[in-house]
Coordinates of N, CA and C and ligand atoms in Angstrom, one line a residue:
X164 N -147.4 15.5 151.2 CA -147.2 17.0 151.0 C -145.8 17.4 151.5
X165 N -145.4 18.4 150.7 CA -144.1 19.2 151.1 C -144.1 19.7 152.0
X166 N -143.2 20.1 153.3 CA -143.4 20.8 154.1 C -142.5 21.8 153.6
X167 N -142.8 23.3 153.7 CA -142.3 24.3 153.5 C -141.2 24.6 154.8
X168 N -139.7 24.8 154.3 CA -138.7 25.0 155.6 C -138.5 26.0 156.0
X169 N -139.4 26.0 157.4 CA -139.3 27.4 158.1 C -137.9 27.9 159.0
X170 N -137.6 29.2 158.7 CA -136.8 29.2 159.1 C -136.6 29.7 160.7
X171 N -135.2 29.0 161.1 CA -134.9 29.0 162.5 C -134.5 30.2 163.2
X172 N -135.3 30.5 164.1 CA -134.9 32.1 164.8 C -133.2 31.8 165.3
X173 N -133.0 33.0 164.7 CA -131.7 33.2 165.3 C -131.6 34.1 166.9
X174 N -131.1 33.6 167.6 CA -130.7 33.6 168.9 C -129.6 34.9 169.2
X175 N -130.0 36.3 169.1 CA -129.3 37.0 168.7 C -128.8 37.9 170.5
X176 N -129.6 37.2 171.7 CA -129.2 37.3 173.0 C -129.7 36.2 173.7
X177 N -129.4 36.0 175.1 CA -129.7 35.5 175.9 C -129.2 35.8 177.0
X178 N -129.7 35.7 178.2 CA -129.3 36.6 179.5 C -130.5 35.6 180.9
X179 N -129.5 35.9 181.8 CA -130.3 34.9 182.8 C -130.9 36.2 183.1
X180 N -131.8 36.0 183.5 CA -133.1 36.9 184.5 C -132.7 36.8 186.1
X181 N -133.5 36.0 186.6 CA -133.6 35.8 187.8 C -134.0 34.5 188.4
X182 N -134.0 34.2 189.8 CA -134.3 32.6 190.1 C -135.1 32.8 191.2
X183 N -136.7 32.1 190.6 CA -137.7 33.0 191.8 C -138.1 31.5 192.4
X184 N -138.3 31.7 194.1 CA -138.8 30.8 194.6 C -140.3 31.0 195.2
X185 N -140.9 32.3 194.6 CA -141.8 32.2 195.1 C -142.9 33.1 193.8
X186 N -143.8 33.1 193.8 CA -144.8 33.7 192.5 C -144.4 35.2 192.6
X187 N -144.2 36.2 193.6 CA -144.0 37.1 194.1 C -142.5 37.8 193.4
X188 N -141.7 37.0 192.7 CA -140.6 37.1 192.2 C -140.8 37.0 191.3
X189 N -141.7 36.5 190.3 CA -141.7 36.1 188.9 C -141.8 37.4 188.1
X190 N -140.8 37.8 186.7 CA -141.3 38.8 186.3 C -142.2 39.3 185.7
X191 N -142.5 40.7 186.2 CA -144.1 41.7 186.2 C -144.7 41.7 184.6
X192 N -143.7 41.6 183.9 CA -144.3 42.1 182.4 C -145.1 40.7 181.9
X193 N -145.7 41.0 180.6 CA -146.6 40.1 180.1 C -145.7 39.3 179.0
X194 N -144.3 38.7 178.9 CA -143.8 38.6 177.8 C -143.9 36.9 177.7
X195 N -144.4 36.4 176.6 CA -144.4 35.1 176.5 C -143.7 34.1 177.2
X196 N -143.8 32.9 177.9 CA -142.5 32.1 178.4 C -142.6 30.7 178.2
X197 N -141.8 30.1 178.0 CA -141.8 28.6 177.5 C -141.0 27.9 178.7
X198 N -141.6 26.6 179.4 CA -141.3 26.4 180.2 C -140.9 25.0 180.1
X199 N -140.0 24.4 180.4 CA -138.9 23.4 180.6 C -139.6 22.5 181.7
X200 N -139.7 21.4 181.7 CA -140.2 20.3 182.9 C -139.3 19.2 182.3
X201 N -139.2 18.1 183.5 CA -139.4 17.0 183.1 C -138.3 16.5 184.6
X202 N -138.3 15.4 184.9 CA -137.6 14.2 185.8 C -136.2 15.6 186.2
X203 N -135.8 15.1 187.3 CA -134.6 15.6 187.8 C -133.8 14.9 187.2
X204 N -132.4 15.6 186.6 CA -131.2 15.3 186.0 C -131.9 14.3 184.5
X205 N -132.9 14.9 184.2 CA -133.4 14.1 182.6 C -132.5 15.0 181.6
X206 N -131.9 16.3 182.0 CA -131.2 17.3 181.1 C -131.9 18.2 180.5
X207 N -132.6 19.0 181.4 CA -133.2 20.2 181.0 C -132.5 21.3 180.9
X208 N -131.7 21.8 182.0 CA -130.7 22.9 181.5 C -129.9 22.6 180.6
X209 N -129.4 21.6 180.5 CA -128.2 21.3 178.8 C -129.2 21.3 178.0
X210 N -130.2 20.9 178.0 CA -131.3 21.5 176.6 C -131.4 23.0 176.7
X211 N -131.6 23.6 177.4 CA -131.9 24.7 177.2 C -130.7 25.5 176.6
X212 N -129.4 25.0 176.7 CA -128.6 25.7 176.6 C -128.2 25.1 175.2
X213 N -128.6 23.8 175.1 CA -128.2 23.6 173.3 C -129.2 24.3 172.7
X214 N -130.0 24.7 173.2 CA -130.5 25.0 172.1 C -130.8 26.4 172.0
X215 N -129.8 27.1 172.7 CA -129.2 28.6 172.9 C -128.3 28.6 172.1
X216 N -127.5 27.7 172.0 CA -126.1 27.1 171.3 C -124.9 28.2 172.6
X217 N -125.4 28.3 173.8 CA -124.5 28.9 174.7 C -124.1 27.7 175.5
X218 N -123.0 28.0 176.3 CA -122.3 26.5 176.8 C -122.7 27.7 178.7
X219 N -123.3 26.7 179.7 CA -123.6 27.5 180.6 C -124.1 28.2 181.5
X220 N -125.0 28.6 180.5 CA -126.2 29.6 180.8 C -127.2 29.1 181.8
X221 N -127.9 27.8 181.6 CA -128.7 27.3 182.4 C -127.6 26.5 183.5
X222 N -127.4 26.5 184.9 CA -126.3 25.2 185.2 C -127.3 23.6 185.2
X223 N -125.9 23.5 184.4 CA -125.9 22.1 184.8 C -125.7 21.2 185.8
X224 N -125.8 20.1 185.9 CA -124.9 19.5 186.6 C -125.3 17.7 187.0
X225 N -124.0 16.9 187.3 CA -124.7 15.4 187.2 C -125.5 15.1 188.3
X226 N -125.2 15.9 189.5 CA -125.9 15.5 190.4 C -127.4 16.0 190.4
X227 N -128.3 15.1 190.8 CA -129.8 15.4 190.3 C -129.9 16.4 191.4
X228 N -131.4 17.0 190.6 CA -131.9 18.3 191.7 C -130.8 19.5 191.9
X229 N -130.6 20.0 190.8 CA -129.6 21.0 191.0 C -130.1 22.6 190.9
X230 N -131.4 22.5 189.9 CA -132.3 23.5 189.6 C -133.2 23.2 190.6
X231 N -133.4 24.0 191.9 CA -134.2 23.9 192.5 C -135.0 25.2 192.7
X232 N -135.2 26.3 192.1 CA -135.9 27.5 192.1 C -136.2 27.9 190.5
X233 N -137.1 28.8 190.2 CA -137.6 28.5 188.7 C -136.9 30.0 188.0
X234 N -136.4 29.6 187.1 CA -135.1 30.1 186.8 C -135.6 30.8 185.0
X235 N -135.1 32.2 185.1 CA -136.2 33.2 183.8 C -134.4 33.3 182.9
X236 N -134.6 32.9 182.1 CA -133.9 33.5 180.8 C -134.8 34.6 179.7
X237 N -133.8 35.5 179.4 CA -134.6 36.5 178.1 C -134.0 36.3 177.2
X238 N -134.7 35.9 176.0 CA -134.0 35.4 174.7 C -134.4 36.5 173.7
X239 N -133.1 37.2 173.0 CA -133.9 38.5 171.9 C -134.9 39.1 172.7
X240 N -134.5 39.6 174.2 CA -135.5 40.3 174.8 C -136.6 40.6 174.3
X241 N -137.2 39.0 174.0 CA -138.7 39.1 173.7 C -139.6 37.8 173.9
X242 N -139.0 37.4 174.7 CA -139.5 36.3 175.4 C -138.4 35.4 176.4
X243 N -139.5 34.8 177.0 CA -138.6 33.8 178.2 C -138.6 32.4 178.1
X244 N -137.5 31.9 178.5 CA -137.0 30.2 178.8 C -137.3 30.4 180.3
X245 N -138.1 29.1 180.6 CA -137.8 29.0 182.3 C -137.8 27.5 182.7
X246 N -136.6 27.9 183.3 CA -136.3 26.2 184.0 C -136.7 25.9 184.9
X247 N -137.2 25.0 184.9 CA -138.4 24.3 186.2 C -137.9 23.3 186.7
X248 N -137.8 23.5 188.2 CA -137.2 22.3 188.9 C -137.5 20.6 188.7
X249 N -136.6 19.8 188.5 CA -137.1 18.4 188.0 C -137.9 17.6 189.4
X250 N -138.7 16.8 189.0 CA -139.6 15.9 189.9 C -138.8 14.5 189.8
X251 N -139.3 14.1 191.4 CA -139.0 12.6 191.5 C -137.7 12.2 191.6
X252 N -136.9 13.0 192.3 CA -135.6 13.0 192.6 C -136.3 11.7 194.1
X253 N -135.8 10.6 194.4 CA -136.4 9.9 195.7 C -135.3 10.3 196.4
X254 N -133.9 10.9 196.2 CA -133.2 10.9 197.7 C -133.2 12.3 198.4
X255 N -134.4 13.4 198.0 CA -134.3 14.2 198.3 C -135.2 14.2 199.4
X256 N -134.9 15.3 200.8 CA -135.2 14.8 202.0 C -136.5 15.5 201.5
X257 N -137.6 15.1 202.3 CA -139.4 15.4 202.3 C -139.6 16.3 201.7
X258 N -139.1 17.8 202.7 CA -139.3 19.1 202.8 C -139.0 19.7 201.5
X259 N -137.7 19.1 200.8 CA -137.6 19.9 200.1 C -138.5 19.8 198.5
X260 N -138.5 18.1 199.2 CA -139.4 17.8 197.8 C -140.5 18.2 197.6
X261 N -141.1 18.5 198.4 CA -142.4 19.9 198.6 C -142.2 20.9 198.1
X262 N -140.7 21.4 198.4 CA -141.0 22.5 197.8 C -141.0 22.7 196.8
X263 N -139.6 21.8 196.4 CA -140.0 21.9 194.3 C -140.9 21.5 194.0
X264 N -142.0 20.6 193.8 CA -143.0 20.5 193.1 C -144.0 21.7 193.7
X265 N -143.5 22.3 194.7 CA -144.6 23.7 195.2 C -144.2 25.1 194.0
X266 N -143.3 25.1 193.9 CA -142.8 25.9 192.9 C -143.0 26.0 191.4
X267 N -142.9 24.7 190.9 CA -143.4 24.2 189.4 C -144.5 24.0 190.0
X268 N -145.3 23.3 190.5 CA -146.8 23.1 190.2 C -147.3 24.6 190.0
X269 N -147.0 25.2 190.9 CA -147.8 26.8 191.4 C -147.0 27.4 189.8
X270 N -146.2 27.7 189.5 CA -145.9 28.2 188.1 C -147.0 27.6 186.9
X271 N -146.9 26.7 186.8 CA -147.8 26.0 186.0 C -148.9 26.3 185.6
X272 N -149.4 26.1 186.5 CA -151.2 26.4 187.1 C -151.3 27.7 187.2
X273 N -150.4 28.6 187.5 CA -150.9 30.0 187.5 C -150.4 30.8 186.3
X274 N -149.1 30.7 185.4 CA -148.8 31.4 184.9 C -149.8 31.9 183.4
X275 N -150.6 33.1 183.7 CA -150.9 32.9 182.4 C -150.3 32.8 181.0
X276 N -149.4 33.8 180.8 CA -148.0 33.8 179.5 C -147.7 32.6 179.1
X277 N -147.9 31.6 179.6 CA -147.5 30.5 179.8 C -147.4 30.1 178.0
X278 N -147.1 30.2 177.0 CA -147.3 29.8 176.2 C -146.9 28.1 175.5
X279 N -146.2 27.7 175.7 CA -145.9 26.1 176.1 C -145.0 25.4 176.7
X280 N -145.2 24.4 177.2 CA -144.5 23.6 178.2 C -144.0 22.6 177.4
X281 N -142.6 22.4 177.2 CA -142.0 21.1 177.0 C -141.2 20.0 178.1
X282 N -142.2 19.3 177.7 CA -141.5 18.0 178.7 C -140.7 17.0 178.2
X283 N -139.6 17.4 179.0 CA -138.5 16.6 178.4 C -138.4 15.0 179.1
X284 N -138.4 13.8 178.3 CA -137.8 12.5 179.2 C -137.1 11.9 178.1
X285 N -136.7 10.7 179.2 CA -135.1 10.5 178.8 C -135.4 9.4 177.5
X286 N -134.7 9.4 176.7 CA -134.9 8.5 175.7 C -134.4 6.9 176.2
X287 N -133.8 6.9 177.1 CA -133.5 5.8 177.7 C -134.3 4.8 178.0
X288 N -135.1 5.4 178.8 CA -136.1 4.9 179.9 C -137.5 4.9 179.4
X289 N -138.1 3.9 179.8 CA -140.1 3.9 179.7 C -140.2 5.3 180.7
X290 N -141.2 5.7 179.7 CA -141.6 7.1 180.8 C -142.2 6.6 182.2
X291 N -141.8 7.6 183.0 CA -141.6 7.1 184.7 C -143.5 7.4 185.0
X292 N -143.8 6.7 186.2 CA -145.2 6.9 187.0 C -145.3 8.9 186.7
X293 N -144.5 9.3 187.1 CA -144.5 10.6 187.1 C -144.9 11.4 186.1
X294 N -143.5 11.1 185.1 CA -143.8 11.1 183.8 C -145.6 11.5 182.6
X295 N -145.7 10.1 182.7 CA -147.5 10.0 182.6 C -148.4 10.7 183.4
X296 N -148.1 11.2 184.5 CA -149.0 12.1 185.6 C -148.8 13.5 185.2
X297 N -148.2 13.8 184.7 CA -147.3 14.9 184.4 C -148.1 15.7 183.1
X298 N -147.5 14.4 182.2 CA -148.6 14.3 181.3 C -149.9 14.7 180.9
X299 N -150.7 13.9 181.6 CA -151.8 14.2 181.9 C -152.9 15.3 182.2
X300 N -151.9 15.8 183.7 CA -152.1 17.1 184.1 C -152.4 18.3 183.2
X301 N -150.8 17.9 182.1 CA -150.9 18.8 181.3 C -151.8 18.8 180.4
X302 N -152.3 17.9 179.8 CA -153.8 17.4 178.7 C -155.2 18.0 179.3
X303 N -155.5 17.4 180.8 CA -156.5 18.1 181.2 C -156.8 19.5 181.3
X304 N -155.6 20.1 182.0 CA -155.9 21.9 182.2 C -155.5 22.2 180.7
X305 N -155.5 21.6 179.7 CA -155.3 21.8 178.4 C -154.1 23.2 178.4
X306 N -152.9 22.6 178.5 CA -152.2 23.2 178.6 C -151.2 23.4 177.5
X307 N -150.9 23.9 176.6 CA -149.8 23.4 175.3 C -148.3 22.9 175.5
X308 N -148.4 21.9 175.1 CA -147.2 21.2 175.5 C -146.4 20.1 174.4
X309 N -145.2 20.1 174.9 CA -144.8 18.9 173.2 C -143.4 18.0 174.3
X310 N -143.7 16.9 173.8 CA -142.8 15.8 174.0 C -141.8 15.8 173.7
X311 N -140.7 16.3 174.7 CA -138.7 15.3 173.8 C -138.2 14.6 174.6
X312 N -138.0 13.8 173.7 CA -136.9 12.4 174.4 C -135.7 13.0 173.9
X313 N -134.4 13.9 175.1 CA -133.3 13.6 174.8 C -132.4 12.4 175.3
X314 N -131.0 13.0 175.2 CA -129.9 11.7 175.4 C -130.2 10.8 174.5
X315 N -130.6 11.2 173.4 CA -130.8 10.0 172.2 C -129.2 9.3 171.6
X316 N -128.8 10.7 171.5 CA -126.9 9.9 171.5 C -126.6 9.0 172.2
X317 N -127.0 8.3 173.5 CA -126.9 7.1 174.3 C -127.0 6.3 173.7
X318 N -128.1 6.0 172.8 CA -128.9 4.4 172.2 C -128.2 4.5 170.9
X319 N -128.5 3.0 170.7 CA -128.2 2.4 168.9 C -129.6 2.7 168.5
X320 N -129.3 3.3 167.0 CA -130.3 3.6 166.1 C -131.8 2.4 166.7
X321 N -131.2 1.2 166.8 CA -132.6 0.3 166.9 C -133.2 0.6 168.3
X322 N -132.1 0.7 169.3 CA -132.9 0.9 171.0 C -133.8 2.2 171.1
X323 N -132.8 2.9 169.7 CA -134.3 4.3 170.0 C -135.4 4.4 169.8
X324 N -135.3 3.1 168.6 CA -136.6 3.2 167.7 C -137.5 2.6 168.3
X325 N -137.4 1.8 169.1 CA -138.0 0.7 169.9 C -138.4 1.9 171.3
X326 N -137.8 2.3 171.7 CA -137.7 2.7 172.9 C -138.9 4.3 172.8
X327 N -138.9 4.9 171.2 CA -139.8 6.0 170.9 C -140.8 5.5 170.8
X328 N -141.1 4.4 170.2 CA -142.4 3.9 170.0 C -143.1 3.4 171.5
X329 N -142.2 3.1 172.4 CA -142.8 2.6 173.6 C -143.5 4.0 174.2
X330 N -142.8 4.6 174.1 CA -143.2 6.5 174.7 C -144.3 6.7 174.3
X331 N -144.2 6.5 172.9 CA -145.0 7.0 172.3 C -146.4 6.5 172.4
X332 N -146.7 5.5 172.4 CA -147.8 4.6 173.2 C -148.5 4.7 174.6
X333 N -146.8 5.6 175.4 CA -146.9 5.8 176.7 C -148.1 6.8 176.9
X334 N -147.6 7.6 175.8 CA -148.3 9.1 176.1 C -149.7 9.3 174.6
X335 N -149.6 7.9 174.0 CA -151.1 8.1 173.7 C -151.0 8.6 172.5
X336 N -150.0 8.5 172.0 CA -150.0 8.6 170.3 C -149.3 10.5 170.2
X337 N -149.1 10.8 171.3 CA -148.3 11.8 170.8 C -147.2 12.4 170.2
X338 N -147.3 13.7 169.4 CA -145.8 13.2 169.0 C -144.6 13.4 169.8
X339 N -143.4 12.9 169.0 CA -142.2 13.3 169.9 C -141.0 13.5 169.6
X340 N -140.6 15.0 170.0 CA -139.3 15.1 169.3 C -137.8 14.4 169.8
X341 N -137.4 13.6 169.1 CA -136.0 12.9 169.5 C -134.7 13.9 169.6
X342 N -133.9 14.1 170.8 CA -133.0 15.2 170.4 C -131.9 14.6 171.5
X343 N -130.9 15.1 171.4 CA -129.5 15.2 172.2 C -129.0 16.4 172.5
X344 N -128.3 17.0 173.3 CA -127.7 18.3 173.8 C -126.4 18.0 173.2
X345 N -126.1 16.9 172.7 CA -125.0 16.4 172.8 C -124.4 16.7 170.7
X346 N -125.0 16.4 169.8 CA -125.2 16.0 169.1 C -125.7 16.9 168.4
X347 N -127.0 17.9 168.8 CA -127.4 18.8 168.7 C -129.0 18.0 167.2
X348 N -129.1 17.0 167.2 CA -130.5 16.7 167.2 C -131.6 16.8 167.5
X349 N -132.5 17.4 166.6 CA -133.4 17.5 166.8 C -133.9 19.0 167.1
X350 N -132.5 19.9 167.1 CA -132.5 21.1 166.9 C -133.6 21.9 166.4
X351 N -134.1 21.8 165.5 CA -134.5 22.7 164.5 C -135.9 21.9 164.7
X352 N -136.4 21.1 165.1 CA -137.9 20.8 165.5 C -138.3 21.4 167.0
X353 N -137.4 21.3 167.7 CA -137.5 22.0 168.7 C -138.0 23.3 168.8
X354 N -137.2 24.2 168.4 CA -137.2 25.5 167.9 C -138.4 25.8 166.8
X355 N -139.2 24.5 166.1 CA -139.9 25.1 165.6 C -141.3 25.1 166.5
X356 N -141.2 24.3 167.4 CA -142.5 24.3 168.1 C -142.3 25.3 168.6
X357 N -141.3 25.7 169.4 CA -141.5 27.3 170.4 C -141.9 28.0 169.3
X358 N -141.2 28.9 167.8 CA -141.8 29.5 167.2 C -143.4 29.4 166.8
X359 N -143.8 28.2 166.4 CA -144.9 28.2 166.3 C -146.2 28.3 167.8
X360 N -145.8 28.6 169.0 CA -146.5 28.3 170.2 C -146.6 30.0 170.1
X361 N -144.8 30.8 169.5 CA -144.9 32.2 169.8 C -145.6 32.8 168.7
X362 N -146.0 32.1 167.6 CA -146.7 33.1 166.5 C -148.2 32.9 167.4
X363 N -148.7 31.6 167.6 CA -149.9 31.7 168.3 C -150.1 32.3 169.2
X364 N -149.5 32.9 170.1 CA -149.8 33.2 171.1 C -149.8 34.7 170.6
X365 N -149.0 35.4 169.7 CA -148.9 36.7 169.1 C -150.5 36.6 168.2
X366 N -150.8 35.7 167.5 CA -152.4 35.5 166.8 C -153.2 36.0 167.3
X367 N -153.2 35.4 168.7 CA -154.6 35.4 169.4 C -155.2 36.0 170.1
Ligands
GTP78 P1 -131.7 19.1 187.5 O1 -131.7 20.6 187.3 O2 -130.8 18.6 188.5 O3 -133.1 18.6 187.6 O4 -131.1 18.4 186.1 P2 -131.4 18.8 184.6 O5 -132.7 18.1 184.1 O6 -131.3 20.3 184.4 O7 -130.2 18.0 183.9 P3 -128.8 18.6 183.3 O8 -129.0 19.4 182.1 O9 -128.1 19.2 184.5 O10 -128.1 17.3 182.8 C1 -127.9 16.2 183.7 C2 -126.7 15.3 183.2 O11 -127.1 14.7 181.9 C3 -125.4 16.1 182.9 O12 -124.4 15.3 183.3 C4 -125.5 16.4 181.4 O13 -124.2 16.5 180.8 C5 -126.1 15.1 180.9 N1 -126.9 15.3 179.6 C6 -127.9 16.2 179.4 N2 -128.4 16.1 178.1 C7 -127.6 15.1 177.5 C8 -127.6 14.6 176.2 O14 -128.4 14.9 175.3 N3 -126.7 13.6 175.9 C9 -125.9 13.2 176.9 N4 -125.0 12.2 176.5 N5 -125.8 13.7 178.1 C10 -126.7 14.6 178.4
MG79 MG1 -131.3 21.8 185.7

């Protein structure tokens, strides 16, 4: 069958919000939000930001654990991006590693708006112990969620292919979108799952 080509929201603002470390800070209103997970330094703010096509907006940066409070963007002031601190950083001292997974888990689990979670991992790597837990979590509290493997611009065509299929296995036949920040792949799959998470959620 044909797929009919839907077309891609255009991105006509974006604007940081605010950076809440506690539920108490999160914004009051009921506006949809799509939330960002995955491994520290896997490239969740450079995703977010490619796919803003803004250079910045989310910080970056190489050193892992940089996003450590959960972080609201408004896109066409009519919905939110929120970047969620990465897990499984091991050189981070105890306390703090507490608190980011106290932050994203408690966002998670409470938010109702919540309309889907993408979890990003690295196309490099076999998805991490975490990874799979992560996962899971998300399947049981039946939470909406979609899989990307970026940094695909790293690999030859064949280590991807090999390396999606292992994911993909990982997580049980899910699908998964392949993308790069870099390259700007996988763009327009991306963007169609959020649109389709926001018509649902406007449906229902
Ligand atoms: P924390 O907030 O620290 O958890 O990291 P993060 O997940 O937000 O990662 P971030 O976007 O800061 O990216 C980490 C590093 O990976 C940076 O050096 C990015 O430039 C690089 N990076 C991210 N995405 C890509 C990609 O698709 N391709 C390549 N080649 N590099 C990428
Ligand atoms: Mg980040």
């Amino acid at each position: 069958m044909k797929r009919a080509a839907a077309t891609i929201m255009k991105v006509t603002s974006a604007e940081f919000i605010k950076s809440a470390f506690e539920e108490t800070d999160w914004p009051g209103d009921r506006k949809p939000e799509i939330a960002f997970l995955g491994r520290s330094n896997v490239g969740k703010s450079s995703f977010i930001n490619s796919l803003l096509g803004v250079r910045g907006l989310a910080r970056t940066s190489s050193t892992p654990g940089r996003t450590q409070s959960v972080n609201f963007f408004l896109i066409n002031g009519k919905f939110r991006f929120v970047d969620l601190p990465g897990y499984g950083y091991a050189r981070a001292p105890r306390e703090v590693k507490a608190k980011w997974s106290a932050a994203a888990t408690d966002y998670l689990a409470k938010r109702d708006q919540l309309v889907l979670s993408i979890h990003i991992v690295d196309s490099r790597h076999e998805p991490t112990k975490q990874d799979l837990q992560l996962h899971e979590w998300l399947e049981h509290h039946q939470k909406p969620h979609t899989i990307v493997a970026t940094k695909s611009d790293k690999l030859s065509s064949n280590e991807l292919r090999r390396n999606i299929e292992l994911a993909k296995r990982a997580f049980k036949n899910e699908r998964i979108v392949v993308y790069s920040a870099v390259s700007g792949r996988g763009h327009d799959d991306a963007w169609n799952a959020i649109q389709a998470a926001l018509k649902h959620a406007k449906d229902s």
